[in-house]
Amino acid sequence: MTKISKFTMIDLPPRVNFGDLIFRFNRLSSTMDFARRLAELHFPEGTSVLADEQTAGRGTKGRSWYSAKEKGLYVSFLLRPSSSSLNLLPLAVGLASAEATFNLSGLDLQIKWPNDLVFQGKKLGGILCEAGTSGQESSFTIAGIGINLNHGHDDFSPGLWGQATSLFILTGKTFEKESLFHLLGQSLQFWYNNLEKGQVSAIIDQYQKKLSFIPGQTLIIKNQEAEIEGQFLGVDHNGGLKLNLGKEVKTFYASEIIKVLS
Ligand code: BTN
């Protein structure tokens, strides 16, 4: 286990550009946990943690994130967003990830709300945002991004066959994770700055263009209570999914899209 307490002695700035301060590991349980420790030690916003392999990578909703060695980009960024940015942050990170992946590969990925990266229905990447606090009034968010780069079919666990894909499977080419990390840092910096400046409409507009479904389509979503069917109207300024349920229009937040009907 790497000792990180000694770094607290260094006089660090409050923030660095994404990509300027990087902790790299061959193997970690999860980049989320290491980034959280750095946050608690007051490392600057923008610090990133990269691992070639994760032994306990995690996804949203208590799922695990299968992190085959040297096959994907597994990274967490330490952020300290203002409270007004919190709702849209996961969407902005998804947007930045789709943009960076396009800039690397030319593949126009789509976003499955809220922030899965998909191509023709198969998942290529995911975002996990976890919040925390370190001392009084010092809150942070760890934005974790996993993108499948060079996975072949057999590099996924059998449970993921048919659901997951990678840039290699889609293009037949291999990609350097360092190149994607560099592009991701640039895109994330751009969209995060926009978010912090309150440029909500710009983010929502660009985000909606990347969605894997369009207004007018019928969605089936699942929240904690039930499965709900409704016509998609748009994404609201808090990142919620606006659905016309027939009798009323409702906005959903903590939900998952099960199916997109025509
Ligand atoms: C999801 O779609 O469920 C989110 C997946 C997030 C995976 C990334 S990989 C880097 C970071 N470390 C983790 O343990 N998870 C995130």
Coordinates of C-alpha atoms and ligand atoms in Angstrom, one line a residue:
M1 CA 0.0 0.0 0.0
T2 CA 1.4 3.4 -1.0
K3 CA 1.8 5.8 1.8
I4 CA 0.2 9.1 0.9
S5 CA 0.3 11.0 4.2
K6 CA 3.7 12.4 3.4
F7 CA 2.3 14.4 0.5
T8 CA 0.3 16.5 3.0
M9 CA 3.5 18.3 3.8
I10 CA 3.7 19.7 0.3
D11 CA 2.2 23.1 -0.3
L12 CA -0.4 22.3 -2.9
P13 CA -2.7 24.8 -4.8
P14 CA -6.5 24.5 -4.3
R15 CA -6.9 23.2 -7.8
V16 CA -4.9 21.9 -10.8
N17 CA -5.8 21.4 -14.4
F18 CA -7.2 18.0 -15.0
G19 CA -4.3 15.8 -15.9
D20 CA -1.6 17.8 -14.2
L21 CA -1.5 15.9 -10.9
I22 CA -1.9 12.1 -11.5
F23 CA -1.5 9.1 -9.2
R24 CA -0.9 6.0 -11.3
F25 CA -1.1 2.4 -10.2
N26 CA -0.6 -1.0 -11.7
R27 CA -3.4 -2.3 -9.6
L28 CA -5.8 -0.8 -7.1
S29 CA -9.0 -2.1 -5.5
S30 CA -10.8 0.9 -6.8
T31 CA -9.6 4.3 -8.0
M32 CA -12.6 5.7 -6.2
D33 CA -11.2 4.7 -2.8
F34 CA -7.8 6.1 -3.4
A35 CA -9.2 9.4 -4.8
R36 CA -11.4 9.7 -1.7
R37 CA -8.4 9.4 0.6
L38 CA -6.7 12.2 -1.4
A39 CA -9.8 14.3 -1.0
E40 CA -9.8 13.7 2.7
L41 CA -6.2 14.8 2.8
H42 CA -7.2 18.0 1.0
F43 CA -5.5 17.3 -2.3
P44 CA -6.3 19.8 -5.0
E45 CA -9.4 19.7 -7.2
G46 CA -8.4 18.1 -10.5
T47 CA -6.2 15.5 -9.0
S48 CA -6.7 12.2 -10.8
V49 CA -6.1 8.5 -10.0
L50 CA -5.4 6.0 -12.7
A51 CA -5.1 2.2 -12.4
D52 CA -4.2 -0.4 -15.1
E53 CA -6.4 -2.9 -13.2
Q54 CA -9.0 -2.7 -10.4
T55 CA -9.7 -5.7 -8.2
A56 CA -12.9 -4.2 -6.8
G57 CA -14.0 -1.7 -9.4
R58 CA -17.5 -0.6 -8.7
G59 CA -20.4 0.8 -10.7
T60 CA -23.7 2.4 -10.0
K61 CA -26.5 0.8 -8.0
G62 CA -24.2 -1.5 -6.1
R63 CA -22.9 -3.2 -9.2
S64 CA -19.3 -4.1 -9.8
W65 CA -17.2 -2.7 -12.7
Y66 CA -15.2 -5.4 -14.3
S67 CA -11.8 -3.9 -14.9
A68 CA -9.6 -6.3 -17.0
K69 CA -5.9 -5.5 -16.7
E70 CA -4.6 -3.0 -19.3
K71 CA -7.7 -3.2 -21.3
G72 CA -9.6 -0.1 -20.3
L73 CA -9.3 3.4 -18.9
Y74 CA -10.1 3.3 -15.2
V75 CA -9.8 6.8 -13.7
S76 CA -11.2 8.9 -10.9
F77 CA -11.1 12.7 -10.7
L78 CA -11.3 14.7 -7.4
L79 CA -13.7 17.5 -7.8
R80 CA -15.0 20.2 -5.5
P81 CA -18.1 21.4 -7.3
S82 CA -20.3 24.2 -6.0
S83 CA -23.6 22.9 -4.7
S84 CA -25.5 24.4 -7.7
S85 CA -23.4 22.1 -10.0
L86 CA -24.1 18.9 -8.2
N87 CA -27.3 17.7 -10.1
L88 CA -25.8 18.2 -13.5
L89 CA -22.3 17.0 -12.7
P90 CA -22.8 13.3 -13.7
L91 CA -24.3 14.4 -17.0
A92 CA -21.5 16.8 -17.7
V93 CA -19.0 14.0 -16.9
G94 CA -20.9 11.7 -19.3
L95 CA -20.8 14.3 -22.0
A96 CA -17.1 14.9 -21.6
S97 CA -16.4 11.2 -21.7
A98 CA -18.5 10.7 -24.9
E99 CA -16.7 13.7 -26.5
A100 CA -13.2 12.5 -25.6
T101 CA -14.0 9.0 -26.9
F102 CA -15.2 10.5 -30.1
N103 CA -12.0 12.6 -30.4
L104 CA -9.9 9.5 -29.9
S105 CA -11.7 7.0 -32.1
G106 CA -14.1 8.9 -34.4
L107 CA -16.9 6.8 -33.0
D108 CA -20.0 8.8 -32.2
L109 CA -21.1 7.2 -29.0
Q110 CA -24.5 7.9 -27.5
I111 CA -25.4 8.5 -23.9
K112 CA -28.1 6.4 -22.2
W113 CA -29.5 8.7 -19.5
P114 CA -28.1 9.5 -17.2
N115 CA -24.5 8.7 -18.2
D116 CA -23.9 5.3 -19.7
L117 CA -21.8 5.4 -22.9
V118 CA -23.4 3.1 -25.4
F119 CA -23.0 2.2 -29.1
Q120 CA -25.9 0.4 -30.8
G121 CA -27.3 -0.6 -27.5
K122 CA -24.2 -2.0 -26.0
K123 CA -22.4 -0.4 -23.1
L124 CA -18.9 0.9 -23.7
G125 CA -18.4 3.0 -20.6
G126 CA -19.9 4.2 -17.3
I127 CA -19.7 7.0 -14.8
L128 CA -19.9 6.8 -11.1
C129 CA -20.1 10.0 -9.0
E130 CA -19.6 9.7 -5.2
A131 CA -19.9 12.6 -2.8
G132 CA -18.1 13.1 0.5
T133 CA -16.9 15.6 3.0
S134 CA -13.5 16.2 4.6
G135 CA -13.8 18.5 7.6
Q136 CA -16.2 21.4 8.0
E137 CA -17.7 22.7 4.8
S138 CA -15.3 21.0 2.6
S139 CA -17.3 18.7 0.4
F140 CA -16.0 16.9 -2.6
T141 CA -17.2 14.6 -5.4
I142 CA -15.2 11.8 -6.9
A143 CA -16.0 11.3 -10.6
G144 CA -15.1 7.8 -11.7
I145 CA -15.0 6.9 -15.4
G146 CA -14.5 3.5 -16.9
I147 CA -14.2 3.1 -20.6
N148 CA -13.7 -0.2 -22.5
L149 CA -10.8 0.3 -24.9
N150 CA -9.0 -2.9 -26.0
H151 CA -11.3 -5.6 -24.6
G152 CA -11.9 -8.6 -26.9
H153 CA -15.0 -10.6 -26.3
D154 CA -13.2 -12.9 -23.8
D155 CA -11.9 -10.1 -21.7
F156 CA -15.4 -9.5 -20.4
S157 CA -16.9 -11.8 -17.8
P158 CA -19.5 -14.1 -19.4
G159 CA -22.3 -12.2 -17.6
L160 CA -21.5 -9.2 -19.8
W161 CA -21.4 -11.0 -23.1
G162 CA -24.0 -9.4 -25.4
Q163 CA -24.3 -6.3 -23.2
A164 CA -20.8 -4.8 -23.3
T165 CA -18.5 -3.6 -26.1
S166 CA -15.2 -1.9 -26.5
L167 CA -13.5 0.4 -29.0
F168 CA -11.4 -2.6 -30.2
I169 CA -14.5 -4.7 -30.8
L170 CA -16.2 -1.8 -32.7
T171 CA -13.2 -0.7 -34.8
G172 CA -10.7 -3.5 -34.9
K173 CA -8.1 -1.0 -33.7
T174 CA -6.3 -0.8 -30.3
F175 CA -6.1 2.5 -28.4
E176 CA -3.7 4.0 -25.9
K177 CA -5.4 4.7 -22.6
E178 CA -3.0 7.6 -22.0
S179 CA -4.3 9.3 -25.2
L180 CA -7.9 8.9 -24.0
F181 CA -7.0 10.2 -20.5
H182 CA -5.4 13.3 -22.0
L183 CA -8.5 14.0 -24.2
L184 CA -10.8 13.3 -21.3
G185 CA -8.9 15.8 -19.1
Q186 CA -9.4 18.4 -21.8
S187 CA -13.1 17.7 -22.3
L188 CA -13.8 17.4 -18.6
Q189 CA -12.0 20.7 -17.9
F190 CA -14.2 22.4 -20.6
W191 CA -17.5 21.1 -19.5
Y192 CA -16.7 21.3 -15.8
N193 CA -15.8 25.0 -16.2
N194 CA -19.0 25.6 -18.1
L195 CA -20.9 23.9 -15.3
E196 CA -19.3 26.0 -12.6
K197 CA -20.0 29.1 -14.6
G198 CA -23.7 28.2 -14.7
Q199 CA -23.8 27.5 -18.4
V200 CA -26.7 25.0 -17.9
S201 CA -28.4 25.4 -21.2
A202 CA -25.2 24.8 -23.2
I203 CA -24.6 21.6 -21.3
I204 CA -28.2 20.3 -21.6
D205 CA -28.3 21.2 -25.3
Q206 CA -25.1 19.3 -26.1
Y207 CA -26.0 16.5 -23.8
Q208 CA -29.4 16.0 -25.4
K209 CA -27.8 15.8 -28.9
K210 CA -25.9 12.8 -27.6
L211 CA -28.8 10.9 -26.1
S212 CA -29.6 7.4 -27.4
F213 CA -33.3 8.4 -27.8
I214 CA -35.2 11.5 -28.9
P215 CA -38.2 13.5 -27.7
G216 CA -41.4 11.7 -28.7
Q217 CA -40.1 8.2 -28.1
T218 CA -41.7 6.1 -25.5
L219 CA -39.5 4.9 -22.6
I220 CA -40.0 2.3 -19.9
I221 CA -38.1 3.3 -16.8
K222 CA -37.7 1.7 -13.4
N223 CA -37.5 3.5 -10.1
Q224 CA -37.6 2.2 -6.6
E225 CA -41.4 1.9 -6.7
A226 CA -42.3 0.6 -10.1
E227 CA -41.8 0.3 -13.9
I228 CA -43.2 3.4 -15.6
E229 CA -44.0 4.0 -19.3
G230 CA -44.0 7.5 -20.7
Q231 CA -43.2 9.7 -23.7
F232 CA -39.8 11.4 -23.4
L233 CA -40.2 15.2 -23.5
G234 CA -36.6 16.3 -22.7
V235 CA -34.0 16.6 -19.9
D236 CA -34.8 19.3 -17.4
H237 CA -32.2 21.8 -16.0
N238 CA -31.5 19.6 -13.0
G239 CA -30.7 16.6 -15.3
G240 CA -34.1 14.9 -14.7
L241 CA -36.0 12.9 -17.3
K242 CA -39.3 14.6 -18.3
L243 CA -41.9 12.1 -19.2
N244 CA -45.5 12.6 -20.4
L245 CA -47.4 9.9 -18.5
G246 CA -50.7 10.7 -20.2
K247 CA -52.5 12.2 -17.2
E248 CA -49.5 14.3 -16.1
V249 CA -46.0 15.3 -16.9
K250 CA -43.4 14.1 -14.3
T251 CA -39.7 14.4 -14.0
F252 CA -37.7 11.5 -12.8
Y253 CA -34.2 11.5 -11.2
A254 CA -33.0 8.3 -9.6
S255 CA -34.3 5.9 -12.2
E256 CA -33.0 3.6 -14.8
I257 CA -34.2 3.2 -18.4
I258 CA -35.2 -0.4 -19.1
K259 CA -36.4 0.0 -22.7
V260 CA -36.8 2.5 -25.5
L261 CA -39.8 1.8 -27.6
S262 CA -40.4 3.5 -31.0
Ligands
BTN1 C1 -21.4 2.3 -14.1 O1 -21.8 2.4 -15.3 O2 -22.0 1.5 -13.4 C2 -20.3 3.1 -13.6 C3 -19.0 2.5 -13.8 C4 -17.8 3.3 -13.2 C5 -16.5 2.6 -13.3 C6 -15.3 3.4 -13.0 S1 -13.8 2.7 -13.4 C7 -12.9 3.9 -12.5 C8 -13.7 4.2 -11.3 N1 -13.4 3.2 -10.2 C9 -14.4 2.4 -9.9 O3 -14.3 1.5 -9.0 N2 -15.5 2.7 -10.6 C10 -15.2 3.8 -11.5

